[in-house]
CSV table of N, CA and C in Angstrom, one decimal:
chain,number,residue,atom,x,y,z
J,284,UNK,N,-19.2,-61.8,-42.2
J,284,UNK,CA,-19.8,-61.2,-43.3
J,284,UNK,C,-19.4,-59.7,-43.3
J,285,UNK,N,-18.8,-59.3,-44.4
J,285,UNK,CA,-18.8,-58.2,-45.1
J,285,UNK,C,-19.7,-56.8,-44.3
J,286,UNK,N,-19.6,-56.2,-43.6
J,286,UNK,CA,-20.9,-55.4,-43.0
J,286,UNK,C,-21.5,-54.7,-44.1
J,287,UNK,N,-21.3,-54.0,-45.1
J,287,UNK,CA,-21.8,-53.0,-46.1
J,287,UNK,C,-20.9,-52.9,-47.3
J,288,UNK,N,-21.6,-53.2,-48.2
J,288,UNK,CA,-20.5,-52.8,-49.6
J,288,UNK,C,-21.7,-52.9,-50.5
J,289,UNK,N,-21.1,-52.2,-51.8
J,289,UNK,CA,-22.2,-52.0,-53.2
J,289,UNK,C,-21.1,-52.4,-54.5
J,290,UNK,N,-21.6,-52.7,-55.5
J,290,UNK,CA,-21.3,-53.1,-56.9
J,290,UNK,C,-22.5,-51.5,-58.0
J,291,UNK,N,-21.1,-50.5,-58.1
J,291,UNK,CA,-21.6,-49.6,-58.4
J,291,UNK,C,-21.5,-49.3,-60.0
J,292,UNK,N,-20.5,-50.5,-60.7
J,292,UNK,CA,-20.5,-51.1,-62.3
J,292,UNK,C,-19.9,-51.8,-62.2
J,293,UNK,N,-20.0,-52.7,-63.2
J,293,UNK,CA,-21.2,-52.3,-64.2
J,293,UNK,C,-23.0,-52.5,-63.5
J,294,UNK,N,-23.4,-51.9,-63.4
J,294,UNK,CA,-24.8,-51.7,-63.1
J,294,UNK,C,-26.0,-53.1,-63.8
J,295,UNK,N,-26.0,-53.4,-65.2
J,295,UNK,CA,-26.0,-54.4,-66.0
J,295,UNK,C,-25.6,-55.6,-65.1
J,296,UNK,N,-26.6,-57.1,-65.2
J,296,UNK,CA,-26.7,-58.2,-64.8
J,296,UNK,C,-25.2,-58.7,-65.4
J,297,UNK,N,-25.5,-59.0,-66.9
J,297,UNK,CA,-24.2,-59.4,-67.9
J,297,UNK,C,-23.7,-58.4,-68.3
J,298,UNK,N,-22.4,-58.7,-69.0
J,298,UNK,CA,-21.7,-57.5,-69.6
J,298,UNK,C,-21.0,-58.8,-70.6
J,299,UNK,N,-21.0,-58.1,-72.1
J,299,UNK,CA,-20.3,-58.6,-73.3
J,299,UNK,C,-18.7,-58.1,-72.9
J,300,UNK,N,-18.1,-59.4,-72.8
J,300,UNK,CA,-16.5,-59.2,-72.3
J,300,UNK,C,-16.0,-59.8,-73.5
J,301,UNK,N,-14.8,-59.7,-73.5
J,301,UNK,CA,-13.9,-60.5,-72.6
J,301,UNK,C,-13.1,-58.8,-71.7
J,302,UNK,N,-13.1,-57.9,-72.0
J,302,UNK,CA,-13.1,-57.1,-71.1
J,302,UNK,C,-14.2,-56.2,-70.2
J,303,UNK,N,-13.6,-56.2,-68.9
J,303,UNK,CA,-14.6,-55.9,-68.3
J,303,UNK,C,-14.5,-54.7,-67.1
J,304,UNK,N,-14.9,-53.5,-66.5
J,304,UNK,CA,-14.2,-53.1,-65.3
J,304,UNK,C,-15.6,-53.0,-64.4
J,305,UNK,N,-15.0,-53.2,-63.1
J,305,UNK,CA,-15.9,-53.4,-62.1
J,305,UNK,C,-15.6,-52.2,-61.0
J,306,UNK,N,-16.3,-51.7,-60.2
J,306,UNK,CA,-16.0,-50.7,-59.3
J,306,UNK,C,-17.3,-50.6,-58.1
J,307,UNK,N,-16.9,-50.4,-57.1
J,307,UNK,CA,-18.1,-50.5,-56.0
J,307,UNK,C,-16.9,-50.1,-54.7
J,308,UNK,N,-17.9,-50.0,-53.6
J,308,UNK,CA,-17.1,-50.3,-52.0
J,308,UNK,C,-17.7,-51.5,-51.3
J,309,UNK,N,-16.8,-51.7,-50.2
J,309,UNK,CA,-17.0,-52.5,-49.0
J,309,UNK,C,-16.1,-51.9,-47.6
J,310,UNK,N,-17.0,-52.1,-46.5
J,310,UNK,CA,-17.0,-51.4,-45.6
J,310,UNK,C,-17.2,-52.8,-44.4
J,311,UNK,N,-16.3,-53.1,-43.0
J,311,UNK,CA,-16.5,-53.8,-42.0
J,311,UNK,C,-15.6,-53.4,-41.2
J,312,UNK,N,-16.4,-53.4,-39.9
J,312,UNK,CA,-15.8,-52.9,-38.3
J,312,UNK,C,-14.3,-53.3,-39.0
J,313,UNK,N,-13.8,-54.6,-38.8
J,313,UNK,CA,-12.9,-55.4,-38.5
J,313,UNK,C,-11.3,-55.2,-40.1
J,314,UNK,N,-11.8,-54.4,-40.8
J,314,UNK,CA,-11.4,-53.4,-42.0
J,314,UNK,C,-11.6,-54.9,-43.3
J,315,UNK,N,-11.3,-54.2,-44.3
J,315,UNK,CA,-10.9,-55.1,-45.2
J,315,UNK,C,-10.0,-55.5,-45.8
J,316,UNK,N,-9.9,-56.7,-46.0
J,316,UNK,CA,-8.0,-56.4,-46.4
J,316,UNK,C,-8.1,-56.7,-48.0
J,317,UNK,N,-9.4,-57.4,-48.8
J,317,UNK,CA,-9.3,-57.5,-50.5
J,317,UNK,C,-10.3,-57.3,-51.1
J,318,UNK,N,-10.3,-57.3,-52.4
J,318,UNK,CA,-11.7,-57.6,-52.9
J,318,UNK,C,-11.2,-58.2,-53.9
J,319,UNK,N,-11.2,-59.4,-54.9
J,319,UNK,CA,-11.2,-60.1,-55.5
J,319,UNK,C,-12.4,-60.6,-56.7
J,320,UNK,N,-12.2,-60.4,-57.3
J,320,UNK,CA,-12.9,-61.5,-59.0
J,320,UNK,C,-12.6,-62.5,-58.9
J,321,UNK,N,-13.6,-63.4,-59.2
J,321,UNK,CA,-13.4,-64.7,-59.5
J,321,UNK,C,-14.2,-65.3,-60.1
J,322,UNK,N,-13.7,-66.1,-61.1
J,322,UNK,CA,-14.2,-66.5,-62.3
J,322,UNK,C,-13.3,-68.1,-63.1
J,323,UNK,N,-14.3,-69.2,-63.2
J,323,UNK,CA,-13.9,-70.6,-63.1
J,323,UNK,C,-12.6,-70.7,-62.5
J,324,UNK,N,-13.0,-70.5,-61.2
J,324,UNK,CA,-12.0,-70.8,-60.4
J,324,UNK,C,-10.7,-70.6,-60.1
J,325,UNK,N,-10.4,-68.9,-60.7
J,325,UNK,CA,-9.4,-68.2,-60.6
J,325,UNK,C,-9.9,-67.1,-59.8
J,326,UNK,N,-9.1,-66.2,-59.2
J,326,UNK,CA,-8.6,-65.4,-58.7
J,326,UNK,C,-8.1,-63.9,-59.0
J,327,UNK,N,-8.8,-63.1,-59.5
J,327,UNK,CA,-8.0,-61.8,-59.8
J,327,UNK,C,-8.1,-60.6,-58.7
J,328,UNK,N,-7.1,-59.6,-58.3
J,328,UNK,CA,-7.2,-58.8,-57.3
J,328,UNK,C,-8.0,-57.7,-57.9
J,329,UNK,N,-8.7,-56.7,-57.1
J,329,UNK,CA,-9.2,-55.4,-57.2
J,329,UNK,C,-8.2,-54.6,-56.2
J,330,UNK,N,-8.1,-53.3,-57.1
J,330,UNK,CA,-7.4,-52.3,-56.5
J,330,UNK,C,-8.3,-51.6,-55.4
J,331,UNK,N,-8.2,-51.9,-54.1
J,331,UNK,CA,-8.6,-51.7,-52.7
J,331,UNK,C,-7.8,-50.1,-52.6
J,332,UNK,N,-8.9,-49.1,-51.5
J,332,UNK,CA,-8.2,-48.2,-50.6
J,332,UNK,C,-8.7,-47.0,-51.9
J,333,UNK,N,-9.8,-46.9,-52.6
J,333,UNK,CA,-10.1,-45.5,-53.3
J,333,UNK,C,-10.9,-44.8,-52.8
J,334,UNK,N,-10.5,-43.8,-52.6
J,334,UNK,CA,-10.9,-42.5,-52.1
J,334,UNK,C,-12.5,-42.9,-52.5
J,335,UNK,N,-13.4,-42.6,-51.5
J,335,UNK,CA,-15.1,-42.4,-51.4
J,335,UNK,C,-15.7,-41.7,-50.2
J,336,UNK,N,-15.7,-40.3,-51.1
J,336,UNK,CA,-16.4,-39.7,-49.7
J,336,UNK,C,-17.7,-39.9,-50.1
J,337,UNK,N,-18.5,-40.2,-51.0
J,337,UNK,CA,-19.8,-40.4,-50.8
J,337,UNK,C,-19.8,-41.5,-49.6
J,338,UNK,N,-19.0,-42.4,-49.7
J,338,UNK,CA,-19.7,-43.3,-48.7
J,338,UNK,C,-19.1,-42.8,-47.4
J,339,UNK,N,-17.6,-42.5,-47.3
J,339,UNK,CA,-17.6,-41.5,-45.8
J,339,UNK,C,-18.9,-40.7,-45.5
J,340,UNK,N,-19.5,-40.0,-46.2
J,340,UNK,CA,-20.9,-39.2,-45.9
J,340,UNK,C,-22.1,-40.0,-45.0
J,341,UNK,N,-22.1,-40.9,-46.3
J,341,UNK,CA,-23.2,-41.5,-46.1
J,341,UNK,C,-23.4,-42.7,-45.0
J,342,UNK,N,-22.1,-43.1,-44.5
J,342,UNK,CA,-21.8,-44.5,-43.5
J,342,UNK,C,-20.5,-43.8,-42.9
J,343,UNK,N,-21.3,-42.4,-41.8
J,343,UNK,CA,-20.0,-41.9,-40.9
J,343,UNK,C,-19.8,-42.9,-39.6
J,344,UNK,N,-18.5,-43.1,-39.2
J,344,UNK,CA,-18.4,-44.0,-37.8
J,344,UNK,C,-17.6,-45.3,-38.3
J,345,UNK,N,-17.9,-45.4,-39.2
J,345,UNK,CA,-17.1,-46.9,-40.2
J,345,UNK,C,-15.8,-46.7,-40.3
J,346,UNK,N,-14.4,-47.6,-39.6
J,346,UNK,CA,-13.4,-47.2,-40.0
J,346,UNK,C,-13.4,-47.3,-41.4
J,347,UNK,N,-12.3,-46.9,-41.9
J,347,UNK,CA,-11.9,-46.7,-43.4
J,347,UNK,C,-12.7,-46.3,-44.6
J,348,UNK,N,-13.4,-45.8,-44.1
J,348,UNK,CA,-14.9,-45.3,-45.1
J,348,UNK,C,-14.7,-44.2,-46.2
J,349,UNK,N,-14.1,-43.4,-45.7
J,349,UNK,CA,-13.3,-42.5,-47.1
J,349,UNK,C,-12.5,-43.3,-48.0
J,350,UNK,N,-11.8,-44.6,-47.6
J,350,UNK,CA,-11.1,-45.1,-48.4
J,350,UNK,C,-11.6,-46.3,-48.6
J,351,UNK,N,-12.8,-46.9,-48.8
J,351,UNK,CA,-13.5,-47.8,-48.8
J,351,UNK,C,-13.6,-48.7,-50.5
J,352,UNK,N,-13.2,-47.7,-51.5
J,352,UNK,CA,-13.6,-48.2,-52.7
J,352,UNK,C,-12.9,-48.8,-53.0
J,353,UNK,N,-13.3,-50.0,-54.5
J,353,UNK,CA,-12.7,-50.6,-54.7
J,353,UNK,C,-12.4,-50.8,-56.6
J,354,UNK,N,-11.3,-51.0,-57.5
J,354,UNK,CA,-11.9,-51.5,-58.7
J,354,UNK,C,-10.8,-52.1,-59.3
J,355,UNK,N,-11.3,-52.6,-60.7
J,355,UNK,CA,-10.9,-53.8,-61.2
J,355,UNK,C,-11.1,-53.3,-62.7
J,356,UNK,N,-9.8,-53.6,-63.5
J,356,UNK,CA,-10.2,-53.3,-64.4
J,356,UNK,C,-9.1,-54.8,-65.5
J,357,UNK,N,-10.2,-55.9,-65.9
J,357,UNK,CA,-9.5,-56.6,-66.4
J,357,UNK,C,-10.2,-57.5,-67.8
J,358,UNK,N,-9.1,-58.0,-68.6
J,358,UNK,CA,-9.2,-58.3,-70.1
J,358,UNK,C,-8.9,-60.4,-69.8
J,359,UNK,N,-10.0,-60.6,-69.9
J,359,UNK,CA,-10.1,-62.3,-69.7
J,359,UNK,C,-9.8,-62.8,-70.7
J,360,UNK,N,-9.5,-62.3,-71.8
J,360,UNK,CA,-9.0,-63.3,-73.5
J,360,UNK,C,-8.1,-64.0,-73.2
J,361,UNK,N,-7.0,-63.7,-72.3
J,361,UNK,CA,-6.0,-65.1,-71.4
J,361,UNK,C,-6.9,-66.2,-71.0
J,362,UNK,N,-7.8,-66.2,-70.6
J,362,UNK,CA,-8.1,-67.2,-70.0
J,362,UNK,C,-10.0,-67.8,-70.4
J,363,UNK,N,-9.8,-68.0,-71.6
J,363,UNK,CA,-11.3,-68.5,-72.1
J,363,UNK,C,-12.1,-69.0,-71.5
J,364,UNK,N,-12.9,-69.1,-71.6
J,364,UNK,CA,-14.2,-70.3,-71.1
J,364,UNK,C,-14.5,-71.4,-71.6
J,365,UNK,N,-14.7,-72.5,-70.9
J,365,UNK,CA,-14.5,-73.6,-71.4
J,365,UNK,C,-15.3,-74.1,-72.8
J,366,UNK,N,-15.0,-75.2,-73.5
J,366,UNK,CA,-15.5,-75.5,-74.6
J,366,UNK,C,-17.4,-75.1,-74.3
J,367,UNK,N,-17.8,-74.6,-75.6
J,367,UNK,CA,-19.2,-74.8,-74.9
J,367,UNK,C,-19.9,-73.6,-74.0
J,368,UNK,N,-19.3,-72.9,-73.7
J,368,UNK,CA,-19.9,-72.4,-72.5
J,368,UNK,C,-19.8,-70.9,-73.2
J,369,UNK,N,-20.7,-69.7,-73.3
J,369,UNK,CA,-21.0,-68.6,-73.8
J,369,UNK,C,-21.6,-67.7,-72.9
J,370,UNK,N,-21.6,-67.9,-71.5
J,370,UNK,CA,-21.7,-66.8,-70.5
J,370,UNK,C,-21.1,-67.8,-69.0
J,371,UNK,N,-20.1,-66.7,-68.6
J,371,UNK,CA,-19.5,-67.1,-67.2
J,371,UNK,C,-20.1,-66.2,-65.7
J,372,UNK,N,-20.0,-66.7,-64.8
J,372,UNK,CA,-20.6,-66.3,-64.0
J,372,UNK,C,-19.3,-65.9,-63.0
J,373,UNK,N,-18.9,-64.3,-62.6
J,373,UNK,CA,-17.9,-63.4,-61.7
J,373,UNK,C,-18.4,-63.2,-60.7
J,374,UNK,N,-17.7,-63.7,-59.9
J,374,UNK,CA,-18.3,-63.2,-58.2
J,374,UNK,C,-17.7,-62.4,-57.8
J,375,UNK,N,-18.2,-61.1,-57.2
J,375,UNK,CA,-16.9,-60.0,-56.6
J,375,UNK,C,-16.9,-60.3,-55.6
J,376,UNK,N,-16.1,-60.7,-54.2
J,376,UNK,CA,-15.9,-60.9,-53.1
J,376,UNK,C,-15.2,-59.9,-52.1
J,377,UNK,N,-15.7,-59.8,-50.7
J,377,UNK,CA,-15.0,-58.7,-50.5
J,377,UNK,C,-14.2,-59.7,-48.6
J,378,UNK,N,-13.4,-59.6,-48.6
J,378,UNK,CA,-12.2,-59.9,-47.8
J,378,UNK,C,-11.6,-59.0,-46.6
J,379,UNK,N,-12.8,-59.5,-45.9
J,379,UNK,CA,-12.4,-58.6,-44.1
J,379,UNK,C,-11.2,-59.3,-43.8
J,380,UNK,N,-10.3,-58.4,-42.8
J,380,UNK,CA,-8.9,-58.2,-41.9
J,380,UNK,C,-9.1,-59.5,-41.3
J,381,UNK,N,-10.5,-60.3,-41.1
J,381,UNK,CA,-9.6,-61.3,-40.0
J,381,UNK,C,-10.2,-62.9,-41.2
J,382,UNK,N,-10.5,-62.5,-42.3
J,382,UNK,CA,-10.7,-63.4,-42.8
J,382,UNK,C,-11.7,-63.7,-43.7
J,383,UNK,N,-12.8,-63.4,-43.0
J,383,UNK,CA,-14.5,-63.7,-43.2
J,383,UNK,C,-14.9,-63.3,-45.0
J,384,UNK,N,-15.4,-63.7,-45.6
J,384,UNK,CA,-15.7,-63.1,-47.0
J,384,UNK,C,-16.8,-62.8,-47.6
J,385,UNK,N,-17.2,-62.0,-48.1
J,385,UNK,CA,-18.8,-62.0,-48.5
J,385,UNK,C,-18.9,-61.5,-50.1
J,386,UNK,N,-19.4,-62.6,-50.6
J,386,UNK,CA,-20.3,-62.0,-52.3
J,386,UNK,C,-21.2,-60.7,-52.0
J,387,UNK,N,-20.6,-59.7,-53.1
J,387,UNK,CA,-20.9,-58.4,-53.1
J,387,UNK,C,-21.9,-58.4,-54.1
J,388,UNK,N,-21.7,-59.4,-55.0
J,388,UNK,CA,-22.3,-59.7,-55.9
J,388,UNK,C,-22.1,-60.3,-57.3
J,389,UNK,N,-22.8,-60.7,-58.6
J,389,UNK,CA,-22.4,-61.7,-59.2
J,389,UNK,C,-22.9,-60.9,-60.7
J,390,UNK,N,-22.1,-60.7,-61.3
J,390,UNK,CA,-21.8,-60.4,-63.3
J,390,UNK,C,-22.0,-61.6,-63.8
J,391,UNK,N,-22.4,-61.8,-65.1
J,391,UNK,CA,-22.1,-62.6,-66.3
J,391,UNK,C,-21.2,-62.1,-67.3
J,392,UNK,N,-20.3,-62.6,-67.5
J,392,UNK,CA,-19.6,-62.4,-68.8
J,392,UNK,C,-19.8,-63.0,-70.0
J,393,UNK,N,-20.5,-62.5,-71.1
J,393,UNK,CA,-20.7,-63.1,-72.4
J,393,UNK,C,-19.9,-63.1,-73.3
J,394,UNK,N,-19.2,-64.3,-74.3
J,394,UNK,CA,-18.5,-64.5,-74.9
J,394,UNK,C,-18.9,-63.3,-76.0
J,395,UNK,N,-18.4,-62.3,-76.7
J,395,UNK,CA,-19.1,-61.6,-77.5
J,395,UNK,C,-19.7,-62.6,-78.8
J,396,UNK,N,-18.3,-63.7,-79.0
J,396,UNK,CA,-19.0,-64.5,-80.3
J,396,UNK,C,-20.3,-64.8,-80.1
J,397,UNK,N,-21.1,-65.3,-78.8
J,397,UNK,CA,-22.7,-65.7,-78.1
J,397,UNK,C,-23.7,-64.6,-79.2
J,398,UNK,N,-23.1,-63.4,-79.6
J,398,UNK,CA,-24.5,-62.8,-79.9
J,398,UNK,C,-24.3,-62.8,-81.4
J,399,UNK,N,-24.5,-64.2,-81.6
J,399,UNK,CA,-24.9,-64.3,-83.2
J,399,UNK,C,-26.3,-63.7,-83.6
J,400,UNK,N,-26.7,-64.1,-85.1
J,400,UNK,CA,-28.2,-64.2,-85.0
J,400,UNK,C,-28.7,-64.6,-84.5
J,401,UNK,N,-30.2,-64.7,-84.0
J,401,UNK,CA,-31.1,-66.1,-83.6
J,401,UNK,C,-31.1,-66.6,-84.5
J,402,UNK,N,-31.5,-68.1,-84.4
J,402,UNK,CA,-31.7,-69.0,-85.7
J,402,UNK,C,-33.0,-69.7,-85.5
J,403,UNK,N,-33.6,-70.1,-86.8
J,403,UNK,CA,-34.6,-71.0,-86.2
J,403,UNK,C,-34.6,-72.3,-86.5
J,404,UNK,N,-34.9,-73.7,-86.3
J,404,UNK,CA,-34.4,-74.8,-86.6
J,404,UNK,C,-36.1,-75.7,-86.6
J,405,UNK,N,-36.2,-76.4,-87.3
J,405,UNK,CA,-37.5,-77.1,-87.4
J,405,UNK,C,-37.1,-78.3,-87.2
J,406,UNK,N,-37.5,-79.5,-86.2
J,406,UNK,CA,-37.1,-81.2,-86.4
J,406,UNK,C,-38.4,-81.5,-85.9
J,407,UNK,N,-39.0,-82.0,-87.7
J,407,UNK,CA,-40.2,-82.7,-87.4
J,407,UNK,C,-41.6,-81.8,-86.7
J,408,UNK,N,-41.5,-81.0,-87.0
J,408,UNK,CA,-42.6,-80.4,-86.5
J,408,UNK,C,-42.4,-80.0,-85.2
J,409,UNK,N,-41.2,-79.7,-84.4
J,409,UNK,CA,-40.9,-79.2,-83.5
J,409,UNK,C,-39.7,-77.6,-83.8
J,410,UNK,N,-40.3,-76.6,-83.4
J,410,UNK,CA,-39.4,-75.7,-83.7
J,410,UNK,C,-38.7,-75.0,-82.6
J,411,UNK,N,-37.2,-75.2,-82.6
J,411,UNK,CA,-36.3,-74.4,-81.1
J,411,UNK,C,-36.3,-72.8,-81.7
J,412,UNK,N,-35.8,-71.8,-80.9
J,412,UNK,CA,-35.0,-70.3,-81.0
J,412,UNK,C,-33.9,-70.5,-80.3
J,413,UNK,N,-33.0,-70.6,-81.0
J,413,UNK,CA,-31.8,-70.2,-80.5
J,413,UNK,C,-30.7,-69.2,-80.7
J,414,UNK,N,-30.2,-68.2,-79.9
J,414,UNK,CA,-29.2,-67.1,-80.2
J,414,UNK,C,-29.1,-66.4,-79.1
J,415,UNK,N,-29.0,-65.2,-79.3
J,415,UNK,CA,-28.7,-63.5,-78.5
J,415,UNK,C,-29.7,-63.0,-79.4
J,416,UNK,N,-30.6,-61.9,-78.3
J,416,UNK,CA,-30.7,-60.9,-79.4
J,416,UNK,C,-30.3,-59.7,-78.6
J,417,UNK,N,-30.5,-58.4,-79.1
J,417,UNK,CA,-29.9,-57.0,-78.6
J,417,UNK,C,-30.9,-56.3,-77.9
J,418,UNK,N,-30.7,-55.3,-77.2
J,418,UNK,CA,-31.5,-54.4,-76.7
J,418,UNK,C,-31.3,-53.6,-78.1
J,419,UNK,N,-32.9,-52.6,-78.8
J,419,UNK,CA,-33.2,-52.4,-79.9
J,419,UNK,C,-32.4,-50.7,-79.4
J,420,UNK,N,-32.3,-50.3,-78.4
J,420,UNK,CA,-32.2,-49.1,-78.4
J,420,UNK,C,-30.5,-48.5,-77.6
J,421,UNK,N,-29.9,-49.8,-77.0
J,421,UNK,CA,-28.4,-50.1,-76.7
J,421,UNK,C,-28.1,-51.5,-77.3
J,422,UNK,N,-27.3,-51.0,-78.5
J,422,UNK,CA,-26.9,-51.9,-79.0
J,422,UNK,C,-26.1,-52.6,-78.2
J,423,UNK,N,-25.4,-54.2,-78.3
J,423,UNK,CA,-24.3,-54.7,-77.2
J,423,UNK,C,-25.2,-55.3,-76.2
J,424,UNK,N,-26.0,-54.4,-75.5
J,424,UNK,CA,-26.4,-54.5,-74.4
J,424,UNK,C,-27.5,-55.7,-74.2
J,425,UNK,N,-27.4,-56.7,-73.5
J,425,UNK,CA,-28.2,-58.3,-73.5
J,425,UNK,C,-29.1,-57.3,-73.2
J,426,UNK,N,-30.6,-57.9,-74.1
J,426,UNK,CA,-32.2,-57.9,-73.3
J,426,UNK,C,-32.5,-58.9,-72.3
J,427,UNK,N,-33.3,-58.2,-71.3
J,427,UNK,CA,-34.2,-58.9,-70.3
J,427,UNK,C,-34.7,-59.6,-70.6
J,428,UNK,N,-35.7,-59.4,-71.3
J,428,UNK,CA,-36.3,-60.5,-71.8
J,428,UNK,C,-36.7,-60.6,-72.9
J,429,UNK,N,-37.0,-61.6,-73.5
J,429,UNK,CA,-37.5,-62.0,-74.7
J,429,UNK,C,-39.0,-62.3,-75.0
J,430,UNK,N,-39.7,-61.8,-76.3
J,430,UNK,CA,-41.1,-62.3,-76.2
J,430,UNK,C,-41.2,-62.9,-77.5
J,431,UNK,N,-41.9,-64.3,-78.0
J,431,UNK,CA,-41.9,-64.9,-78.7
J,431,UNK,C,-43.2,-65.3,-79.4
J,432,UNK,N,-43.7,-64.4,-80.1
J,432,UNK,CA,-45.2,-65.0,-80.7
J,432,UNK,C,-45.5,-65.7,-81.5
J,433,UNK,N,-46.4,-67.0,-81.7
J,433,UNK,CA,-46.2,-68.2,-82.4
J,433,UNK,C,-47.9,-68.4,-82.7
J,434,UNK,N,-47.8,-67.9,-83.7
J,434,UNK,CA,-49.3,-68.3,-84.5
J,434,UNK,C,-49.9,-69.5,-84.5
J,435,UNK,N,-51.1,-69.6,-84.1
J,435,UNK,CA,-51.9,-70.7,-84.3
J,435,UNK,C,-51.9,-71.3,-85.1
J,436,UNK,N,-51.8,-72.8,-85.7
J,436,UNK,CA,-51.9,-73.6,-86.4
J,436,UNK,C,-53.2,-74.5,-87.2
């Protein structure tokens, strides 16, 4: 396992792609040799070895610690999401010298088409919500949560 690393963006759970850039460090005795994206079962590299003296500061005694960062900056419209599917789930992985690998942590990528209107749909006296909606004050930006009030009948 990975000894120390962070996912320092996107900060955000999901992010509206198909482009997207990611940036953080990872840090282990035994050094690192990648950090990778991955996403339905592909493979994209991160540019390893960026200068971080915050984390030299902060995690002194770690080899390669000034050069610990890492990032990624990539456009997934090559490579869609399958029929159906309106948010993918990126793992950023981080790839010690002798092998070992550890999830740094995990994005959603939202198809931007996903944030239509909601809709509302009635069958029979049963009514679904279905859509996106926005954060009111960052546009783009998926809300946490949603609250739904439904009058008495």
């Amino acid at each position: 396992m990975i000894r120390q690393g962070d996912i320092d963006a996107p900060t955000a759970e999901a992010v509206v792609g198909p482009r997207i850039a990611i940036s953080g460090w990872a840090l282990d005795g035994a050094g690192v040799r990648a950090v990778e994206i991955r996403v339905d079962g592909k493979r994209f590299a991160a540019t390893t070895g960026v200068a971080r003296p915050d984390v030299a500061k902060a995690k002194p005694g770690i080899a390669g610690n000034a050069t610990s960062g890492f990032e990624f900056t990539g456009d997934f419209s090559g490579h869609p999401a399958p029929a159906g599917a309106d948010r993918r789930m990126l793992a950023i992985v981080a790839i010690a010298n002798d092998g070992r690998e550890t999830v740094l942590g995990r994005r959603s990528l939202i198809d931007p088409a996903a944030l239509s209107s909601p809709t509302v749909k009635c069958f029979h006296d049963v009514e679904g919500l279905e859509g996106w909606a926005e954060h009111p004050w960052r546009p783009r930006a998926p809300c946490a949560w949603i609250a739904i009030a439904v009058p008495a009948r």
